[in-house]
mmCIF file of C-alpha atoms in Angstrom:
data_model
loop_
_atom_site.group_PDB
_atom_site.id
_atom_site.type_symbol
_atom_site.label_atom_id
_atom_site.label_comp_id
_atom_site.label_asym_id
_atom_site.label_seq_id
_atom_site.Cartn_x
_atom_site.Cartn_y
_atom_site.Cartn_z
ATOM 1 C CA UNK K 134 -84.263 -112.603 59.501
ATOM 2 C CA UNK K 135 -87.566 -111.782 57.460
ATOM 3 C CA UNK K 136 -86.433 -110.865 53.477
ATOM 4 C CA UNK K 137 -87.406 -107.629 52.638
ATOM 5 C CA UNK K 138 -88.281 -108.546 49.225
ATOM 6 C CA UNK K 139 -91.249 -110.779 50.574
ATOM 7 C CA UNK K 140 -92.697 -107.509 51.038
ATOM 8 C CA UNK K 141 -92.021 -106.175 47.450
ATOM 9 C CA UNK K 142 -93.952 -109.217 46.208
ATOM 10 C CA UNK K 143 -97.206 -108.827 47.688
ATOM 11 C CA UNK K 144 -99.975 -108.669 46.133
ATOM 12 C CA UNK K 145 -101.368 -105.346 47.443
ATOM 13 C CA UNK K 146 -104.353 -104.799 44.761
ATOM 14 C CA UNK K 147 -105.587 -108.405 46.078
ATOM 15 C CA UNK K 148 -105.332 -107.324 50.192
ATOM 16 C CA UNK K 149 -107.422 -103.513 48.821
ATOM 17 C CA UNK K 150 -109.783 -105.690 47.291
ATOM 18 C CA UNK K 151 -110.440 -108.390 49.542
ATOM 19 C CA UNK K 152 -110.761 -105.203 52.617
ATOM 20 C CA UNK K 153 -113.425 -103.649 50.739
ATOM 21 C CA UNK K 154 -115.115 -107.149 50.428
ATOM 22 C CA UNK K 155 -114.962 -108.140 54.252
ATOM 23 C CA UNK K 156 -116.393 -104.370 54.847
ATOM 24 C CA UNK K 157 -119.218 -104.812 52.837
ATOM 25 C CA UNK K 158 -119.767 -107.897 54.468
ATOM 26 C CA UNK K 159 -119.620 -106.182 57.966
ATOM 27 C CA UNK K 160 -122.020 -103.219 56.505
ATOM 28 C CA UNK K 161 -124.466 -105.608 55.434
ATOM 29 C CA UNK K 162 -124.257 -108.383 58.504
ATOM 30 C CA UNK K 163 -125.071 -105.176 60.660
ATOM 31 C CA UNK K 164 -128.065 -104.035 58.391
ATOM 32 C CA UNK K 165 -129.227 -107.881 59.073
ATOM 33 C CA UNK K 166 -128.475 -108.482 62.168
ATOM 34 C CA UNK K 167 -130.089 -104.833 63.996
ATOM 35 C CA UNK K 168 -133.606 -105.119 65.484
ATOM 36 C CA UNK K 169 -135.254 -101.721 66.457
ATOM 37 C CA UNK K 170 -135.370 -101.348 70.317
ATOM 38 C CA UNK K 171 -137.844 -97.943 71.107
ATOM 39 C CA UNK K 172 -136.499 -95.190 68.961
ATOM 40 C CA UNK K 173 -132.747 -97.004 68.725
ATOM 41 C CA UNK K 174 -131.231 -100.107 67.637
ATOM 42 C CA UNK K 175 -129.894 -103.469 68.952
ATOM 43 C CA UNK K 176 -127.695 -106.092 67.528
ATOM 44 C CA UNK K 177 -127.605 -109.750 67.766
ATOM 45 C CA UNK K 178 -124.274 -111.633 69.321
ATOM 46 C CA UNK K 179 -123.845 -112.830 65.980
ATOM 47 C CA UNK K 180 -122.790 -109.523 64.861
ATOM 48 C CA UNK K 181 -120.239 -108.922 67.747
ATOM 49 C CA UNK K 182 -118.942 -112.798 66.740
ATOM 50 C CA UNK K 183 -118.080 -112.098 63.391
ATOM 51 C CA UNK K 184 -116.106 -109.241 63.988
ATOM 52 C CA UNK K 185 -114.255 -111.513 66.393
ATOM 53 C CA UNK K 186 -113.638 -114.240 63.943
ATOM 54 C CA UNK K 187 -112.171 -111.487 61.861
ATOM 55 C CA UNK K 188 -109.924 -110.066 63.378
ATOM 56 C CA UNK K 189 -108.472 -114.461 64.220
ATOM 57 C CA UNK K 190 -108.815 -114.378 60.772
ATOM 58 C CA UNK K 191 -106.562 -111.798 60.019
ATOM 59 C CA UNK K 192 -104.057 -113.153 62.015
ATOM 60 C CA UNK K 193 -104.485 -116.701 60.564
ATOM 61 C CA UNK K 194 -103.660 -115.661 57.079
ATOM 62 C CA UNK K 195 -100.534 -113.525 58.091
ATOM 63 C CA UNK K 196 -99.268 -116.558 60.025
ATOM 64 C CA UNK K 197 -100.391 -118.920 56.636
ATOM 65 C CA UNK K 198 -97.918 -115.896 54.573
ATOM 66 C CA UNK K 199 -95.056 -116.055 57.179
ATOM 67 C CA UNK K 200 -93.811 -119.517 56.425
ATOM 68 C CA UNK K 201 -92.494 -120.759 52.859
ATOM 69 C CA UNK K 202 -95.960 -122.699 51.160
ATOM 70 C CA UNK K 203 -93.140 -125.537 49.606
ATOM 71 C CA UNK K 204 -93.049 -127.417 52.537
ATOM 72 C CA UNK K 205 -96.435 -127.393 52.440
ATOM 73 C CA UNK K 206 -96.021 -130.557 50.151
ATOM 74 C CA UNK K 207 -94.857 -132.873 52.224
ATOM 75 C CA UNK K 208 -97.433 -131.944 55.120
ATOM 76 C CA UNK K 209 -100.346 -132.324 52.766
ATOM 77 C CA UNK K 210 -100.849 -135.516 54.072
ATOM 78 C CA UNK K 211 -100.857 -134.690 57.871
ATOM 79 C CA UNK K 212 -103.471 -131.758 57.165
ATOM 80 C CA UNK K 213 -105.689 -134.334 55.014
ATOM 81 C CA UNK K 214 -105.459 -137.363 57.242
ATOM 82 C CA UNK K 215 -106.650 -134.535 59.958
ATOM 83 C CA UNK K 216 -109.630 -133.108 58.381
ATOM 84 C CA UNK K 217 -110.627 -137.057 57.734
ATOM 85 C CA UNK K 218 -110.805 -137.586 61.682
ATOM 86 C CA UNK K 219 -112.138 -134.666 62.422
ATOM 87 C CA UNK K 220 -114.869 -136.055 59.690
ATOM 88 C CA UNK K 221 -115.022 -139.219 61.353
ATOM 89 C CA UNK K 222 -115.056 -137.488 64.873
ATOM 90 C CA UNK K 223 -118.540 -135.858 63.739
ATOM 91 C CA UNK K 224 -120.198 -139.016 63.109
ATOM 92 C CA UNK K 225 -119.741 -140.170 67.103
ATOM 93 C CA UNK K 226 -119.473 -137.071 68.827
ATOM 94 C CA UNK K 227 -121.132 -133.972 65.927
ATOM 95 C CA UNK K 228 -123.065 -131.255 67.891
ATOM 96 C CA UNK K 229 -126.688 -131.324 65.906
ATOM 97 C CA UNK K 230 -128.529 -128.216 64.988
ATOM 98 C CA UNK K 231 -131.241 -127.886 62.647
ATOM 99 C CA UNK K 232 -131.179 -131.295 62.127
ATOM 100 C CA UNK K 233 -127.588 -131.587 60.494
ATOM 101 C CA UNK K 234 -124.742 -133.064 62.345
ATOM 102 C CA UNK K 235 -121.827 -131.007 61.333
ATOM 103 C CA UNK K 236 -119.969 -129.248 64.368
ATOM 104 C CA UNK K 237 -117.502 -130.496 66.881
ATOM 105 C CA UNK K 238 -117.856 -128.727 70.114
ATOM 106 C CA UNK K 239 -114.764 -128.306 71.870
ATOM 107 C CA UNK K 240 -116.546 -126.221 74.989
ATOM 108 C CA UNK K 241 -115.435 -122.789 74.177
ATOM 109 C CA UNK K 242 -116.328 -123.081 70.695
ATOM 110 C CA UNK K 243 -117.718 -125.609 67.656
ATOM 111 C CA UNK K 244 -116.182 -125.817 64.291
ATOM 112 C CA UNK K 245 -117.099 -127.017 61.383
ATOM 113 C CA UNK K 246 -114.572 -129.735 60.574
ATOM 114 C CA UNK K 247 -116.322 -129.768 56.534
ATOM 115 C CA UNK K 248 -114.446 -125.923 56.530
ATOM 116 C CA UNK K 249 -111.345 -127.909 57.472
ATOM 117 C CA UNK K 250 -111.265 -130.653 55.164
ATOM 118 C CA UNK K 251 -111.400 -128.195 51.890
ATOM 119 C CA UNK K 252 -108.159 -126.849 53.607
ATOM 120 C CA UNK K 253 -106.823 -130.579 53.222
ATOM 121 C CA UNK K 254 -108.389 -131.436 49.597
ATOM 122 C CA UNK K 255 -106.755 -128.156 48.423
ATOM 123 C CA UNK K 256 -103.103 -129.033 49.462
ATOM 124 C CA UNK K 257 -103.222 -132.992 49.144
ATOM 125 C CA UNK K 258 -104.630 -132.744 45.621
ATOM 126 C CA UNK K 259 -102.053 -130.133 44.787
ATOM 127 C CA UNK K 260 -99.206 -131.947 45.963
ATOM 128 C CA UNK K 261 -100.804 -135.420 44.181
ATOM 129 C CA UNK K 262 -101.053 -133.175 40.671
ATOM 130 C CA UNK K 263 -97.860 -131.416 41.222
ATOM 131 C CA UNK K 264 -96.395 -135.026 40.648
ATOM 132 C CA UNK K 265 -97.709 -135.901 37.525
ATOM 133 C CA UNK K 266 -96.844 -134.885 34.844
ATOM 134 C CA UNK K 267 -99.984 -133.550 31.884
ATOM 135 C CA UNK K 268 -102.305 -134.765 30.936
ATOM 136 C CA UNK K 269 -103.375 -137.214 33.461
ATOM 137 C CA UNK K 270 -104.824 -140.768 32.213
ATOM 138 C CA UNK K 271 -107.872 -142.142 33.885
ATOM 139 C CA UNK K 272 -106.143 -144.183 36.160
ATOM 140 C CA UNK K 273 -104.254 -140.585 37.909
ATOM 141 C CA UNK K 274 -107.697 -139.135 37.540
ATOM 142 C CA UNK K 275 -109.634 -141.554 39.685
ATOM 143 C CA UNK K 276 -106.745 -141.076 42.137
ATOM 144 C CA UNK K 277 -107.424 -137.383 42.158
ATOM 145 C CA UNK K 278 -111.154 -137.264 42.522
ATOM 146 C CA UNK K 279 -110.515 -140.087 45.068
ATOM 147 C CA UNK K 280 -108.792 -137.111 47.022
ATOM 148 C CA UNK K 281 -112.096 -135.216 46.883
ATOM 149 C CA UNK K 282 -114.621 -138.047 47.141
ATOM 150 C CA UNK K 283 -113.821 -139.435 50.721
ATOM 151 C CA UNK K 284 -114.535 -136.526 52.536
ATOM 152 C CA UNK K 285 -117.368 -135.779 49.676
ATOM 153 C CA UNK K 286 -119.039 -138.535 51.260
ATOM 154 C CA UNK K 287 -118.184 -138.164 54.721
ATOM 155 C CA UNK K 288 -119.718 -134.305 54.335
ATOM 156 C CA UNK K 289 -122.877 -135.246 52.172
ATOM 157 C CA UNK K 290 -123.868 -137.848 55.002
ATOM 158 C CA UNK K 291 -124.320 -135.415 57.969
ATOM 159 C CA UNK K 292 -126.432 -134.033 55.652
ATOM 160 C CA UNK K 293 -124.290 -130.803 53.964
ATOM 161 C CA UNK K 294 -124.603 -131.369 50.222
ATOM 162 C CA UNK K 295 -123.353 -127.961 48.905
ATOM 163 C CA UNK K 296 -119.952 -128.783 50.684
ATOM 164 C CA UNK K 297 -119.489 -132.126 49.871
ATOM 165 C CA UNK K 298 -120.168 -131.240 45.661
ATOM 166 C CA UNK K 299 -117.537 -128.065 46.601
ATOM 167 C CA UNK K 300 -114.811 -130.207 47.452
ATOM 168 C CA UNK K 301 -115.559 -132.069 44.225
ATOM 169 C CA UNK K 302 -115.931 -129.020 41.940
ATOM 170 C CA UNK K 303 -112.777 -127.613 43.144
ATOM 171 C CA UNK K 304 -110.590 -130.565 42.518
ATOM 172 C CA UNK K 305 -112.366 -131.164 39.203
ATOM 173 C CA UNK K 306 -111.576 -127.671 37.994
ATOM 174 C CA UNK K 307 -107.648 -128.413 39.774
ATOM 175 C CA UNK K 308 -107.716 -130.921 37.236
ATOM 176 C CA UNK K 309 -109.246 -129.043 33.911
ATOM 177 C CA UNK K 310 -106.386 -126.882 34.449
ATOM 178 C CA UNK K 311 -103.607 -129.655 35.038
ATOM 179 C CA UNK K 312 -104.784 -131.165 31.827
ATOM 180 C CA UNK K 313 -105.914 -134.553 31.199
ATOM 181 C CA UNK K 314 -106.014 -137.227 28.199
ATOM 182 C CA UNK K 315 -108.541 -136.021 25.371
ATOM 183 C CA UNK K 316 -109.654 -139.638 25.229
ATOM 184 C CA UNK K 317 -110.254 -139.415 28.872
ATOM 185 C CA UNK K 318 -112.154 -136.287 28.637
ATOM 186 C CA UNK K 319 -114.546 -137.562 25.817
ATOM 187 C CA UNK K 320 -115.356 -140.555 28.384
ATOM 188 C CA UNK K 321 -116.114 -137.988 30.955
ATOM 189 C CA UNK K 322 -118.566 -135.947 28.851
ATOM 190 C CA UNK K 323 -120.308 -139.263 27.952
ATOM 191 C CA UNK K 324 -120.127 -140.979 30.996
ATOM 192 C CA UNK K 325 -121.076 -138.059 33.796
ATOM 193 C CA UNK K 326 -124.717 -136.752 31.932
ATOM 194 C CA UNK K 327 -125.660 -140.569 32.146
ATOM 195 C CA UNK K 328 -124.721 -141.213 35.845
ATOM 196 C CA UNK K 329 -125.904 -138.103 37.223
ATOM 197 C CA UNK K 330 -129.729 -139.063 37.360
ATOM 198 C CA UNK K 331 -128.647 -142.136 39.505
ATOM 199 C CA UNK K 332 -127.847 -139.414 42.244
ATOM 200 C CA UNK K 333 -131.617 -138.690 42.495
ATOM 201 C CA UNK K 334 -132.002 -141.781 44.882
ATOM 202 C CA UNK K 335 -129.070 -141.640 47.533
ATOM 203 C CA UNK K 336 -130.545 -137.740 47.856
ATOM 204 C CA UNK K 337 -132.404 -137.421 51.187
ATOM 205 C CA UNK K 338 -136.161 -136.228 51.040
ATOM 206 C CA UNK K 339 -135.290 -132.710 52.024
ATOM 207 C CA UNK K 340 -132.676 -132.769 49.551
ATOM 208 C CA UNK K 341 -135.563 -133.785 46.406
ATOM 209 C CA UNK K 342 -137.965 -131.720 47.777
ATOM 210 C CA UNK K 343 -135.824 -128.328 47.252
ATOM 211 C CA UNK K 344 -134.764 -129.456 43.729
ATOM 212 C CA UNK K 345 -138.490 -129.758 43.362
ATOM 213 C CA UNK K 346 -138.277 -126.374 44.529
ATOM 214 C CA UNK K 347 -136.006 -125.185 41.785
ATOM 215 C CA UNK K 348 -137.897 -126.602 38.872
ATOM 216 C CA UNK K 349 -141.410 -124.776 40.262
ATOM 217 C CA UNK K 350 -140.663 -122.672 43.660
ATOM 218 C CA UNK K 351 -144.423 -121.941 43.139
ATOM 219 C CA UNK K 352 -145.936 -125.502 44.327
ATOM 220 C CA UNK K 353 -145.320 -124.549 47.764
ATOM 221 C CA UNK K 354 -144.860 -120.681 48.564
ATOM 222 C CA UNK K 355 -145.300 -120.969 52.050
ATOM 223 C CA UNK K 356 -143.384 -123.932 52.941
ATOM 224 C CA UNK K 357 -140.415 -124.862 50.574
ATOM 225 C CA UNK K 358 -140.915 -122.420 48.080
ATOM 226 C CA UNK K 359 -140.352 -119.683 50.641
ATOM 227 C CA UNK K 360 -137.062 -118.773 50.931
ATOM 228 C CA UNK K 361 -136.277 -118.335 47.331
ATOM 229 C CA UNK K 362 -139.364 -116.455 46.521
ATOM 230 C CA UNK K 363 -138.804 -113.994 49.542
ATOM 231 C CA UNK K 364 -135.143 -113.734 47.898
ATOM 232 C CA UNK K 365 -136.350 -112.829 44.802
ATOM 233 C CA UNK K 366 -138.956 -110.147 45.832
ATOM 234 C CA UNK K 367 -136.112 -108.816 47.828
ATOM 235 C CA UNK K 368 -133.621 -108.274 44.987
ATOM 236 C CA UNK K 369 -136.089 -107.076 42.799
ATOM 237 C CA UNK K 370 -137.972 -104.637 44.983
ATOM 238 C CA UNK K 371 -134.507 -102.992 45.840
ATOM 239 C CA UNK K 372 -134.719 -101.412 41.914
ATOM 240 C CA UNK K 373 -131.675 -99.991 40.343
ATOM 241 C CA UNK K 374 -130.228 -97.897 43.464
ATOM 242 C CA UNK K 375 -131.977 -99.518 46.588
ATOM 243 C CA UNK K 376 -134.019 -99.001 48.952
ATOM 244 C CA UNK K 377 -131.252 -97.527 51.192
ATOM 245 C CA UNK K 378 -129.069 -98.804 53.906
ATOM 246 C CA UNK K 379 -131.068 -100.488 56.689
ATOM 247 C CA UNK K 380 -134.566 -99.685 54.794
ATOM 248 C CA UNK K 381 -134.994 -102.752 53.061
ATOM 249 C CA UNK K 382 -138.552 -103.823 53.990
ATOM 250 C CA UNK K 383 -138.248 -107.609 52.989
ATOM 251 C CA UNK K 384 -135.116 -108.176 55.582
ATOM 252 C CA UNK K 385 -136.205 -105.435 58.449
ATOM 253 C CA UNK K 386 -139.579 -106.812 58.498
ATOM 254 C CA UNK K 387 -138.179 -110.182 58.742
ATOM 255 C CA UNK K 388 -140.364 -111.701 56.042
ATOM 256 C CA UNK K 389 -136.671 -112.976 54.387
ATOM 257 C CA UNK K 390 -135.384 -115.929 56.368
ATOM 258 C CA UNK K 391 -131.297 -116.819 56.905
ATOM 259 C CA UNK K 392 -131.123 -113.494 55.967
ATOM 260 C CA UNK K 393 -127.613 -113.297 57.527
ATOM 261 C CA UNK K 394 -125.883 -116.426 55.952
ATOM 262 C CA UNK K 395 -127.401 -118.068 53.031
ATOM 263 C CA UNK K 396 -129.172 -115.589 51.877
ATOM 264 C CA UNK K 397 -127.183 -112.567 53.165
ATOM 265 C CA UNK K 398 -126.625 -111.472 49.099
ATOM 266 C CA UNK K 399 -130.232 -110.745 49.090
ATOM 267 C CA UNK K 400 -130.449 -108.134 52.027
ATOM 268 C CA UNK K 401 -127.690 -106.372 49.834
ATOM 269 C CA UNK K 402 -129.061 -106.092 46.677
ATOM 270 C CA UNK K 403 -132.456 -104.794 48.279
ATOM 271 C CA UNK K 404 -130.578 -101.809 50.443
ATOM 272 C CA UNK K 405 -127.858 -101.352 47.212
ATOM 273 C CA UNK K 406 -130.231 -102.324 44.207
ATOM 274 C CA UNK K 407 -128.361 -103.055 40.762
ATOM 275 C CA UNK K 408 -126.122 -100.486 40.837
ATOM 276 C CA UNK K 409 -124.497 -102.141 43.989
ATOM 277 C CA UNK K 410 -125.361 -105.469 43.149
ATOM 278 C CA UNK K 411 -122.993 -104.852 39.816
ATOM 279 C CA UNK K 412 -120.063 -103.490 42.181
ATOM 280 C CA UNK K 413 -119.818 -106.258 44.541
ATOM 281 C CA UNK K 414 -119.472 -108.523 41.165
ATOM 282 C CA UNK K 415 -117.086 -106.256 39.900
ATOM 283 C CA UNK K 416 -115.229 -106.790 43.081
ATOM 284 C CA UNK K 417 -115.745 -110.617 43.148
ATOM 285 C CA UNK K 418 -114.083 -110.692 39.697
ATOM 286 C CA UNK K 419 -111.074 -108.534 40.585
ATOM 287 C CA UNK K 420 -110.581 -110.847 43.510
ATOM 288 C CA UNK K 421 -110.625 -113.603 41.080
ATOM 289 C CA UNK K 422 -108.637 -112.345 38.349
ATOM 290 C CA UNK K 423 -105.729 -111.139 41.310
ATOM 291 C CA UNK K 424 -105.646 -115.142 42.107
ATOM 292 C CA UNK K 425 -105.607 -115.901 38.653
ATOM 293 C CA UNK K 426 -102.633 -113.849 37.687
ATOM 294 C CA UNK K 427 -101.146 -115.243 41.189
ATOM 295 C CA UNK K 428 -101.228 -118.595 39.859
ATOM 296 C CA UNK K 429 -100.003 -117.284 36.215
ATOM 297 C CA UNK K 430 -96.852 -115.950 38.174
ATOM 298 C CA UNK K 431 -96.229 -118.641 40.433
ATOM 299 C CA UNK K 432 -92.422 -120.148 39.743
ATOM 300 C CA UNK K 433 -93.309 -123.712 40.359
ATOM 301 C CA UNK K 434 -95.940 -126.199 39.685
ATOM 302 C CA UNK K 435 -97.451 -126.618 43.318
ATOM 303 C CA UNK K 436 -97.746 -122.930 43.856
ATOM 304 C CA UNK K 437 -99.707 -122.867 40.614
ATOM 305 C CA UNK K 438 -102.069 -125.520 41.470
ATOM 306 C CA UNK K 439 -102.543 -124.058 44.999
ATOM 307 C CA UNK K 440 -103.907 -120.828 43.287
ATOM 308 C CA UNK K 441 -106.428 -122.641 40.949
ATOM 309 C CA UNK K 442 -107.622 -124.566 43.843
ATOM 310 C CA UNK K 443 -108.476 -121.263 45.164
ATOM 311 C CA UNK K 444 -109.942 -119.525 42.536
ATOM 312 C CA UNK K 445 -111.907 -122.437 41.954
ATOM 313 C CA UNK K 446 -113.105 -122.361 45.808
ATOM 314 C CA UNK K 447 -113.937 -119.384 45.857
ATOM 315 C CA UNK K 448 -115.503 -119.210 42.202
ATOM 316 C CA UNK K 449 -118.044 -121.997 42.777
ATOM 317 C CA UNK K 450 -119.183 -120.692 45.889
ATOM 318 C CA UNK K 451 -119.749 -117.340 44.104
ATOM 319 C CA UNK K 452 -121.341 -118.492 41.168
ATOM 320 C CA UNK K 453 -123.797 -121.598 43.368
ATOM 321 C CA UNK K 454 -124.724 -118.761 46.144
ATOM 322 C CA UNK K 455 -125.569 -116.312 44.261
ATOM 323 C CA UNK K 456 -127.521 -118.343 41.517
ATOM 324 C CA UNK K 457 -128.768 -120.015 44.481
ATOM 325 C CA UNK K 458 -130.901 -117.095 45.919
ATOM 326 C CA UNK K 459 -131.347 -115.355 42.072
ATOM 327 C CA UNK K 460 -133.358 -118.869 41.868
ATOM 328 C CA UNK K 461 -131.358 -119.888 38.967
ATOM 329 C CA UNK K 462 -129.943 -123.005 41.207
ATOM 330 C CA UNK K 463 -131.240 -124.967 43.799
ATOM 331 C CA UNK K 464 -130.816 -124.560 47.072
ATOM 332 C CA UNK K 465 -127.546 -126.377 48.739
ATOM 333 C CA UNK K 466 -126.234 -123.762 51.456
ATOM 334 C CA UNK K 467 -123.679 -122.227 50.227
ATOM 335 C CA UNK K 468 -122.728 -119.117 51.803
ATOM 336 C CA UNK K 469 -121.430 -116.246 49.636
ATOM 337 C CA UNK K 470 -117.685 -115.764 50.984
ATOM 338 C CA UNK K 471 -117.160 -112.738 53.172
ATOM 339 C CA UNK K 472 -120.676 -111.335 52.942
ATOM 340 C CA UNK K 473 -122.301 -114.257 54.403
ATOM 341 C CA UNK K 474 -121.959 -114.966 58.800
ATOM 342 C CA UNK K 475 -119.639 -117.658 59.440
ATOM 343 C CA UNK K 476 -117.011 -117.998 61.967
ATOM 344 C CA UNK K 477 -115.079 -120.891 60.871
ATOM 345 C CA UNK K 478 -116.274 -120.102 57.362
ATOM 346 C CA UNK K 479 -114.238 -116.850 57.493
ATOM 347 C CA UNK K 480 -111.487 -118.279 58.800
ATOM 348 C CA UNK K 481 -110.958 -120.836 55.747
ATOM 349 C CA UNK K 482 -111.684 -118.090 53.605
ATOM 350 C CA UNK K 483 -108.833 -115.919 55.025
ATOM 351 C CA UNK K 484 -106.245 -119.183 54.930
ATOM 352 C CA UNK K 485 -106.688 -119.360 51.289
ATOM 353 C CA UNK K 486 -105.879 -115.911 50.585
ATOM 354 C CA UNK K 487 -103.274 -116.297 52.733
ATOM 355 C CA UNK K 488 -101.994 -119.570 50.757
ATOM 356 C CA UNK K 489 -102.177 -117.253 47.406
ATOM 357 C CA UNK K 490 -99.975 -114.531 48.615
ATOM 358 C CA UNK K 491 -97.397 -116.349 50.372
ATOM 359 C CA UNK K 492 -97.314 -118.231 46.586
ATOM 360 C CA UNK K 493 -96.992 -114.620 45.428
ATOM 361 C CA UNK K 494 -94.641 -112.840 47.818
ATOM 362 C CA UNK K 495 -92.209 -115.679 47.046
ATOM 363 C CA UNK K 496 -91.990 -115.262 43.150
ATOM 364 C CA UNK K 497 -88.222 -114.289 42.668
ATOM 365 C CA UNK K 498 -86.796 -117.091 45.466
ATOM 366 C CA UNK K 499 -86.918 -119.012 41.861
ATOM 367 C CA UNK K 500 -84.931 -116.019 40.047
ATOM 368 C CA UNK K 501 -81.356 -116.675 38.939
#
């Protein structure tokens, strides 16, 4: 027998906010994805595939609501150890494109098991947290981040960078929240500035090259210099209102590459300009301030920490993507959630939200 105050609890602003989101994201995947065909139009399959993926999305996260999220504590573990096979899987058996080893074909489709394992960092480090009690010494901190830094490295070698420091961002800001030791925290702002430049040599040559990039995107316009630069004369020929829906020259003339993932934030602001630049951020932030009031509300300490692990996912990958083709930040590939293409992508994304309202819709089981 379902409760009907489940229903009650839901977090309704969060599901208006998060349709207009996946909309835009359809609008603008079409806009990207059309080619002119004699006086009409033609879409690519990836078009047709991400409407697919969300409508299994959509079922995902009502099935993720249905059950209660606290026994979601004990099978943190079995959801972890998985996404670690799966990572292990991709080393022997990994389906290569581009160059990066990162899917697992199963025949009717390929996942990305990377998508999986921030699933499993999310729940194993909020169970770990949810048994300590704050502020965490150094020696409960290295446990953490050990949560985060297996897969980290599992993820950076096949090469995906911009996953492997997202798992590691999210449980780091998991942890700013839980609290930790002030002495420990001092250490860390000493200890982290001085370590980081020793990540410059386990970097692969691609990887150097597009920080390179960053620093001076115009040593190279026409080779690794490219993308960003075609980003940027996107987003800033699209003006204050755009250039119109399907009239942006930049991504209909093809001159802007990965035009439907990575870079799918710059085909928007060129056909919405400012003006609808400033409403999909105004969106992005009522999406995160809904999760952030989830976790405010949340009745016990592992629904809490399940929220922040989701604002935090979903904040970094906001703030890296769209820094990332503003040319404020390198280049990892990062895609911007729900406006970027992405099968499994979506799928996560949709499992998260559905993580934060089931923490939500079961608020007053803790009443009395």
């Amino acid at each position: 027998m379902i409760d009907r105050q489940l229903f009650l609890y839901i977090n309704w602003p969060m599901l208006a906010v998060i349709f207009l989101l996946f909309s835009a994201g359809v609008l603008n995947l079409y806009s990207a994805s059309a080619f002119r065909v004699g006086d009409g139009t033609a879409l690519t399959s990836f078009y047709n595939r991400q409407i697919i993926w969300g409508g299994i999305s959509l079922t995902a996260m009502i099935v993720v609501m249905a059950f209660d999220y606290r026994h979601l504590k004990t099978g943190s573990w079995t959801v972890y150890g998985l996404s670690l096979v799966f990572l292990v899987a991709v080393i022997f058996w990994g389906k290569s494109i581009y160059g990066a080893q990162r899917w697992l074909d199963l025949g009717f489709f390929s996942f990305q098991p990377s998508e999986v394992a921030k699933i499993g960092v999310l729940l194993m480090a909020a169970a770990f947290l949810a048994k300590i009690a704050p502020p965490l010494g150094l020696k409960d901190l290295l446990k953490t981040l050990l949560v985060a830094l297996v897969p980290a490295f599992l993820i950076a070698r096949q090469p995906d960078l911009g996953s492997a420091l997202l798992l590691v961002f999210l449980v780091a800001g998991m942890v700013i929240y839980h609290g930790i030791r002030k002495n420990v925290f001092k250490g860390l702002v000493v200890t982290v500035p001085l370590l980081l430049p020793a990540g410059w040599f386990f970097l692969k040559d691609y990887q150097k090259t597009r920080l390179l990039t960053f620093l001076n995107p115009g040593q190279d316009p026409l080779g690794s210099g490219y993308h960003v630069i075609q980003s940027q004369i996107a987003i800033g020929s699209g003006g204050f209102w755009g250039k119109g829906f399907m009239e942006g020259t930049q991504s209909q003339l093809r001159f802007l590459p990965e035009k439907h993932t990575d870079f799918a934030f710059s085909v928007f602001g060129e056909e919405w300009g400012f003006f609808g630049a400033i409403i999909l951020l105004f969106l992005f932030c009522l999406f995160l301030y809904q999760i952030f009031i989830c976790s405010r509300e949340a009745k016990d300490r592992f629904g809490s920490l399940l929220c922040v692990g989701v604002f935090f996912y979903f904040f970094w990958q906001i703030l890296i993507n769209m820094g990332m083709v503003l040319g404020l930040m390198p280049v990892v590939g990062i895609p911007l959630p729900f406006i970027s293409y992405g099968g499994t992508s979506l799928l996560v994304n949709f499992i998260m939200i559905g993580l934060v309202l089931n923490v939500s819709m079961r608020r007053f089981m803790f009443k009395g």
